Coordinates of C-alpha atoms in Angstrom, one line a residue:
M1 CA -19.5 3.5 12.3
G2 CA -20.9 6.7 13.9
I3 CA -24.5 8.6 14.1
L4 CA -23.8 10.3 11.4
H5 CA -21.9 8.1 8.2
R6 CA -25.3 5.8 9.4
A7 CA -27.2 8.7 8.6
W8 CA -25.0 9.6 5.4
L9 CA -25.4 5.9 4.6
G10 CA -28.8 5.1 5.7
S11 CA -30.0 9.4 3.6
D12 CA -29.7 6.1 0.2
P13 CA -29.4 2.5 0.9
K14 CA -27.5 2.6 -2.9
R15 CA -24.1 4.5 -1.7
L16 CA -23.6 1.2 0.6
E17 CA -23.7 -0.7 -2.1
V18 CA -21.6 1.5 -3.7
I19 CA -18.8 1.1 -0.7
R20 CA -19.2 -2.4 -0.9
A21 CA -18.1 -3.0 -4.4
V22 CA -15.8 -0.7 -3.7
A23 CA -14.0 -2.6 -1.1
L24 CA -14.5 -5.0 -3.0
N25 CA -12.9 -4.0 -6.0
R26 CA -9.3 -2.9 -4.3
L27 CA -9.5 -6.1 -1.8
I28 CA -9.5 -8.4 -5.4
N29 CA -6.8 -5.7 -6.5
D30 CA -4.6 -5.7 -3.9
L31 CA -5.0 -9.7 -3.4
A32 CA -4.1 -10.0 -7.2
V33 CA -0.7 -7.5 -5.8
W34 CA 0.2 -9.4 -2.9
H35 CA 0.4 -13.0 -4.6
Y36 CA 2.1 -12.1 -8.0
A37 CA 5.0 -9.1 -5.2
K38 CA 5.3 -12.4 -3.3
I39 CA 6.8 -14.8 -6.4
D40 CA 8.8 -12.1 -7.6
P41 CA 9.7 -10.2 -5.0
V42 CA 11.7 -6.9 -4.5
A43 CA 13.7 -6.4 -1.5
V44 CA 13.3 -4.0 0.6
D45 CA 15.1 -1.4 3.1
D46 CA 13.5 -2.1 7.1
T47 CA 14.6 1.9 6.8
D48 CA 11.3 2.2 4.4
I49 CA 8.8 0.1 6.5
D50 CA 10.0 2.0 9.3
A51 CA 9.3 5.5 8.4
A52 CA 6.3 4.0 6.8
V53 CA 5.5 2.8 10.3
A54 CA 6.4 6.0 11.5
Q55 CA 4.0 8.1 9.1
V56 CA 1.2 6.3 10.1
R57 CA 1.9 6.4 14.0
G58 CA 2.7 10.2 13.5
H59 CA -1.6 10.3 13.0
F60 CA -2.0 9.1 16.2
S61 CA -1.3 12.0 19.7
N62 CA 0.0 9.1 21.6
D63 CA 0.2 5.9 22.0
E64 CA -1.8 4.6 23.6
T65 CA -3.9 6.0 20.7
F66 CA -2.2 3.8 18.5
T67 CA -1.9 0.9 20.0
K68 CA -5.7 0.7 21.2
R69 CA -6.5 1.7 17.7
I70 CA -4.4 -1.5 15.7
A71 CA -6.0 -3.5 18.8
A72 CA -8.9 -3.0 17.3
Q73 CA -8.1 -4.5 13.6
G74 CA -6.8 -7.7 15.5
M75 CA -2.9 -6.7 16.0
D76 CA -0.3 -6.0 18.0
A77 CA 3.1 -3.5 17.7
Q78 CA 4.6 -6.7 15.5
G79 CA 1.4 -7.8 13.5
F80 CA 1.1 -4.1 11.7
R81 CA 4.5 -3.6 10.9
N82 CA 4.1 -6.7 8.6
Y83 CA 0.7 -5.5 7.7
I84 CA 2.8 -2.5 6.5
A85 CA 5.4 -4.5 5.3
D86 CA 3.5 -6.2 3.4
Q87 CA 2.1 -2.7 1.8
V88 CA 5.3 -0.9 1.4
H89 CA 6.9 -4.4 -0.6
Q90 CA 3.7 -4.3 -2.9
R91 CA 4.0 -0.5 -3.6
K92 CA 8.0 -1.2 -4.4
W93 CA 7.6 -4.6 -7.1
L94 CA 4.5 -2.2 -8.3
E95 CA 6.8 0.7 -8.6
S96 CA 10.1 -2.1 -9.8
K97 CA 7.3 -3.1 -12.8
A98 CA 6.1 0.5 -14.1
A99 CA 10.1 1.6 -13.9
K100 CA 10.8 1.4 -17.5
H101 CA 7.4 2.4 -18.9
I102 CA 7.6 6.3 -16.8
T103 CA 10.4 7.6 -18.8
V104 CA 9.3 10.8 -20.5
S105 CA 10.9 11.9 -23.6
E106 CA 12.0 15.6 -24.9
E107 CA 9.7 15.2 -27.7
E108 CA 7.0 14.4 -25.3
A109 CA 8.2 17.3 -22.6
R110 CA 8.3 20.4 -25.6
A111 CA 4.5 19.3 -26.7
W112 CA 3.3 19.6 -23.7
Y113 CA 4.8 22.9 -23.6
E114 CA 3.8 24.2 -26.3
S115 CA 0.3 23.4 -25.6
D116 CA -0.3 24.1 -21.9
E117 CA 0.0 27.9 -21.3
D118 CA 0.5 27.8 -18.0
S119 CA 3.5 25.2 -17.4
R120 CA 4.6 28.0 -19.8
S121 CA 3.6 31.1 -17.8
V122 CA 5.7 33.2 -14.9
P123 CA 3.6 34.6 -12.7
E124 CA 4.8 38.1 -11.1
R125 CA 7.3 37.2 -8.4
W126 CA 8.4 39.8 -5.5
R127 CA 11.1 39.6 -3.1
T128 CA 11.3 41.3 -0.1
R129 CA 12.4 41.1 4.0
Q130 CA 10.7 42.4 7.0
I131 CA 9.7 43.5 10.2
F132 CA 6.7 41.6 11.4
M133 CA 5.6 41.9 14.7
A134 CA 1.9 40.8 15.7
T135 CA -1.0 41.8 16.9
L136 CA -2.5 39.0 18.4
G137 CA -3.0 39.0 22.2
K138 CA -1.9 42.3 22.6
N139 CA -2.6 46.4 22.3
P140 CA -2.4 47.5 18.9
A141 CA -1.7 50.7 19.2
E142 CA 1.4 50.0 21.4
V143 CA 2.0 47.9 18.0
Q144 CA 1.2 50.5 15.9
S145 CA 3.1 52.8 17.5
A146 CA 6.7 50.7 18.0
I147 CA 5.9 49.4 14.7
G148 CA 6.1 53.4 13.5
A149 CA 8.7 54.4 15.7
T150 CA 10.3 51.5 14.1
A151 CA 10.2 52.9 10.8
I152 CA 10.7 56.2 12.3
R153 CA 14.4 54.8 13.1
L154 CA 15.2 53.3 10.2
S155 CA 14.7 56.3 8.1
K156 CA 17.2 58.1 9.9
G157 CA 19.7 55.6 9.6
E158 CA 19.8 54.8 13.5
I159 CA 19.2 51.3 13.1
T160 CA 19.8 49.0 10.6
F161 CA 17.6 46.9 8.9
E162 CA 19.4 43.7 10.2
D163 CA 19.2 45.1 13.7
A164 CA 15.7 46.1 13.8
V165 CA 14.6 42.3 12.8
E166 CA 17.1 41.0 15.0
Q167 CA 15.6 42.6 18.4
L168 CA 11.8 43.1 17.4
S169 CA 10.5 41.0 13.8
E170 CA 8.8 37.7 15.1
D171 CA 8.2 35.5 12.4
Q172 CA 10.4 33.0 13.5
R173 CA 11.4 32.2 10.2
S174 CA 12.5 34.9 8.3
K175 CA 14.2 36.6 11.5
K176 CA 16.9 34.0 11.4
V177 CA 18.0 35.1 7.7
G178 CA 17.5 39.5 7.7
G179 CA 14.0 39.1 7.7
D180 CA 14.4 38.0 3.9
M181 CA 10.9 36.4 2.7
G182 CA 12.4 34.8 0.0
F183 CA 10.4 35.1 -3.7
F184 CA 6.4 34.5 -3.7
S185 CA 4.0 35.0 -5.5
R186 CA 0.2 36.8 -6.0
S187 CA -0.9 33.0 -5.0
R188 CA 1.4 32.7 -1.9
M189 CA 0.7 35.3 0.6
P190 CA -3.3 37.0 1.3
A191 CA -4.3 39.3 -0.4
D192 CA -4.4 42.3 2.3
F193 CA -0.4 41.5 2.0
I194 CA 0.3 41.9 -1.1
N195 CA -2.3 45.4 -2.1
A196 CA -0.3 46.3 0.3
I197 CA 3.4 46.1 -1.6
T198 CA 1.7 46.8 -4.9
G199 CA 3.2 49.1 -6.5
Q200 CA 5.9 49.7 -3.4
E201 CA 9.2 51.0 -4.9
V202 CA 12.1 48.0 -5.0
G203 CA 15.2 49.4 -2.3
K204 CA 13.3 51.7 -0.2
L205 CA 11.0 51.2 2.6
G206 CA 7.3 51.0 2.6
Q207 CA 5.6 52.3 5.3
P208 CA 4.3 50.1 8.1
F209 CA 0.9 48.2 6.9
Q210 CA -1.5 46.4 8.9
T211 CA -3.1 42.9 7.6
A212 CA -5.0 40.0 9.5
L213 CA -1.9 38.6 11.7
G214 CA -0.4 41.6 12.4
W215 CA 1.8 44.9 11.3
H216 CA 4.7 44.8 9.2
L217 CA 6.9 46.9 7.7
I218 CA 8.9 45.9 3.8
E219 CA 11.4 46.4 1.6
I220 CA 11.1 45.2 -2.4
T221 CA 14.4 43.7 -2.8
E222 CA 13.5 42.6 -5.8
H223 CA 10.4 42.7 -8.3
R224 CA 9.8 40.3 -11.4
E225 CA 7.3 41.1 -13.8
A226 CA 5.3 37.8 -15.2
R227 CA 6.9 36.6 -18.4
E228 CA 7.0 33.5 -20.2
A229 CA 9.2 31.0 -19.3
A230 CA 11.6 29.1 -21.7
F231 CA 11.8 25.6 -22.7
E232 CA 14.6 24.9 -20.6
E233 CA 13.6 27.0 -17.3
V234 CA 10.5 24.5 -17.0
R235 CA 11.6 21.5 -18.8
A236 CA 12.2 19.5 -15.3
E237 CA 9.2 20.9 -13.6
I238 CA 7.2 19.4 -16.7
S239 CA 8.7 15.8 -16.5
A240 CA 8.3 15.5 -13.2
F241 CA 4.4 16.5 -13.5
L242 CA 4.7 13.6 -17.0
E243 CA 6.4 10.7 -15.0
T244 CA 3.5 11.3 -11.5
R245 CA 0.5 11.0 -14.2
K246 CA 2.5 7.9 -16.3
R247 CA 3.1 6.4 -13.2
R248 CA -0.4 6.6 -12.5
D249 CA -1.8 4.8 -15.3
V250 CA 1.0 2.4 -15.6
I251 CA 0.1 1.1 -12.3
D252 CA -3.6 1.1 -12.6
Q253 CA -2.7 -0.9 -15.8
I254 CA -0.3 -3.2 -14.3
V255 CA -2.5 -3.9 -11.1
R256 CA -5.6 -4.7 -14.3
D257 CA -3.3 -6.8 -16.3
Y258 CA -2.5 -9.7 -13.2
R259 CA -5.4 -9.3 -12.0
K260 CA -7.2 -11.0 -15.1
R261 CA -4.2 -13.6 -15.1
S262 CA -5.2 -14.1 -10.7
K263 CA -8.6 -16.0 -11.1
I264 CA -9.6 -14.4 -7.7
W265 CA -12.5 -12.6 -9.9

């Protein structure tokens, strides 16, 4: 346990008691699920186990660090894989028990749509294409001059937007698609970027502007005002949200029920 962790616990002894109680409660729940999952097993693919192992392994910088960490828990590679396999099996078992209880009817989805204003709201969105030049590690004046000269060449028709993107843009993601940034709303972009494009006319090249990231040359290809979405537009998203919430609640209830049956506590 680290010094800061010990200091945090030491500042209030009751915190250690709470942590122990939470850990014990989780251990008892895990034992109950493990017990009944063994009695009534479900099929688990090796690919699911491999993916779960790889996910944990991905949190470590190298194999040596990973091996040392699991060794400190008393496991070698095979022992760790067996442990993960048990975790995957328990999750699959819980999901199989919960599956029939987590369907969302159209009536439920529609009721949520009618009661939740956010679910009906489609925010203002833009679709743009851009030429971007970073300023990090460069002479800012030279970058500003280069993108300004590009804007002039574009306005005179001396170069196409696609060619300018290919030659100059440093945004690797949009560069692959001619500078297209797709649709985005205010919440997805920095405020200085949104402020710069707000009011810009669709289909016309804007003036170069600078953000914290660098210089941008933007053409807005499409602009959609905020509006209220029809139910069918958001039905799938609402159903997915309600299913996730139901799944959590149902699984919690299943764990409680099997814990009562088990005699572990």
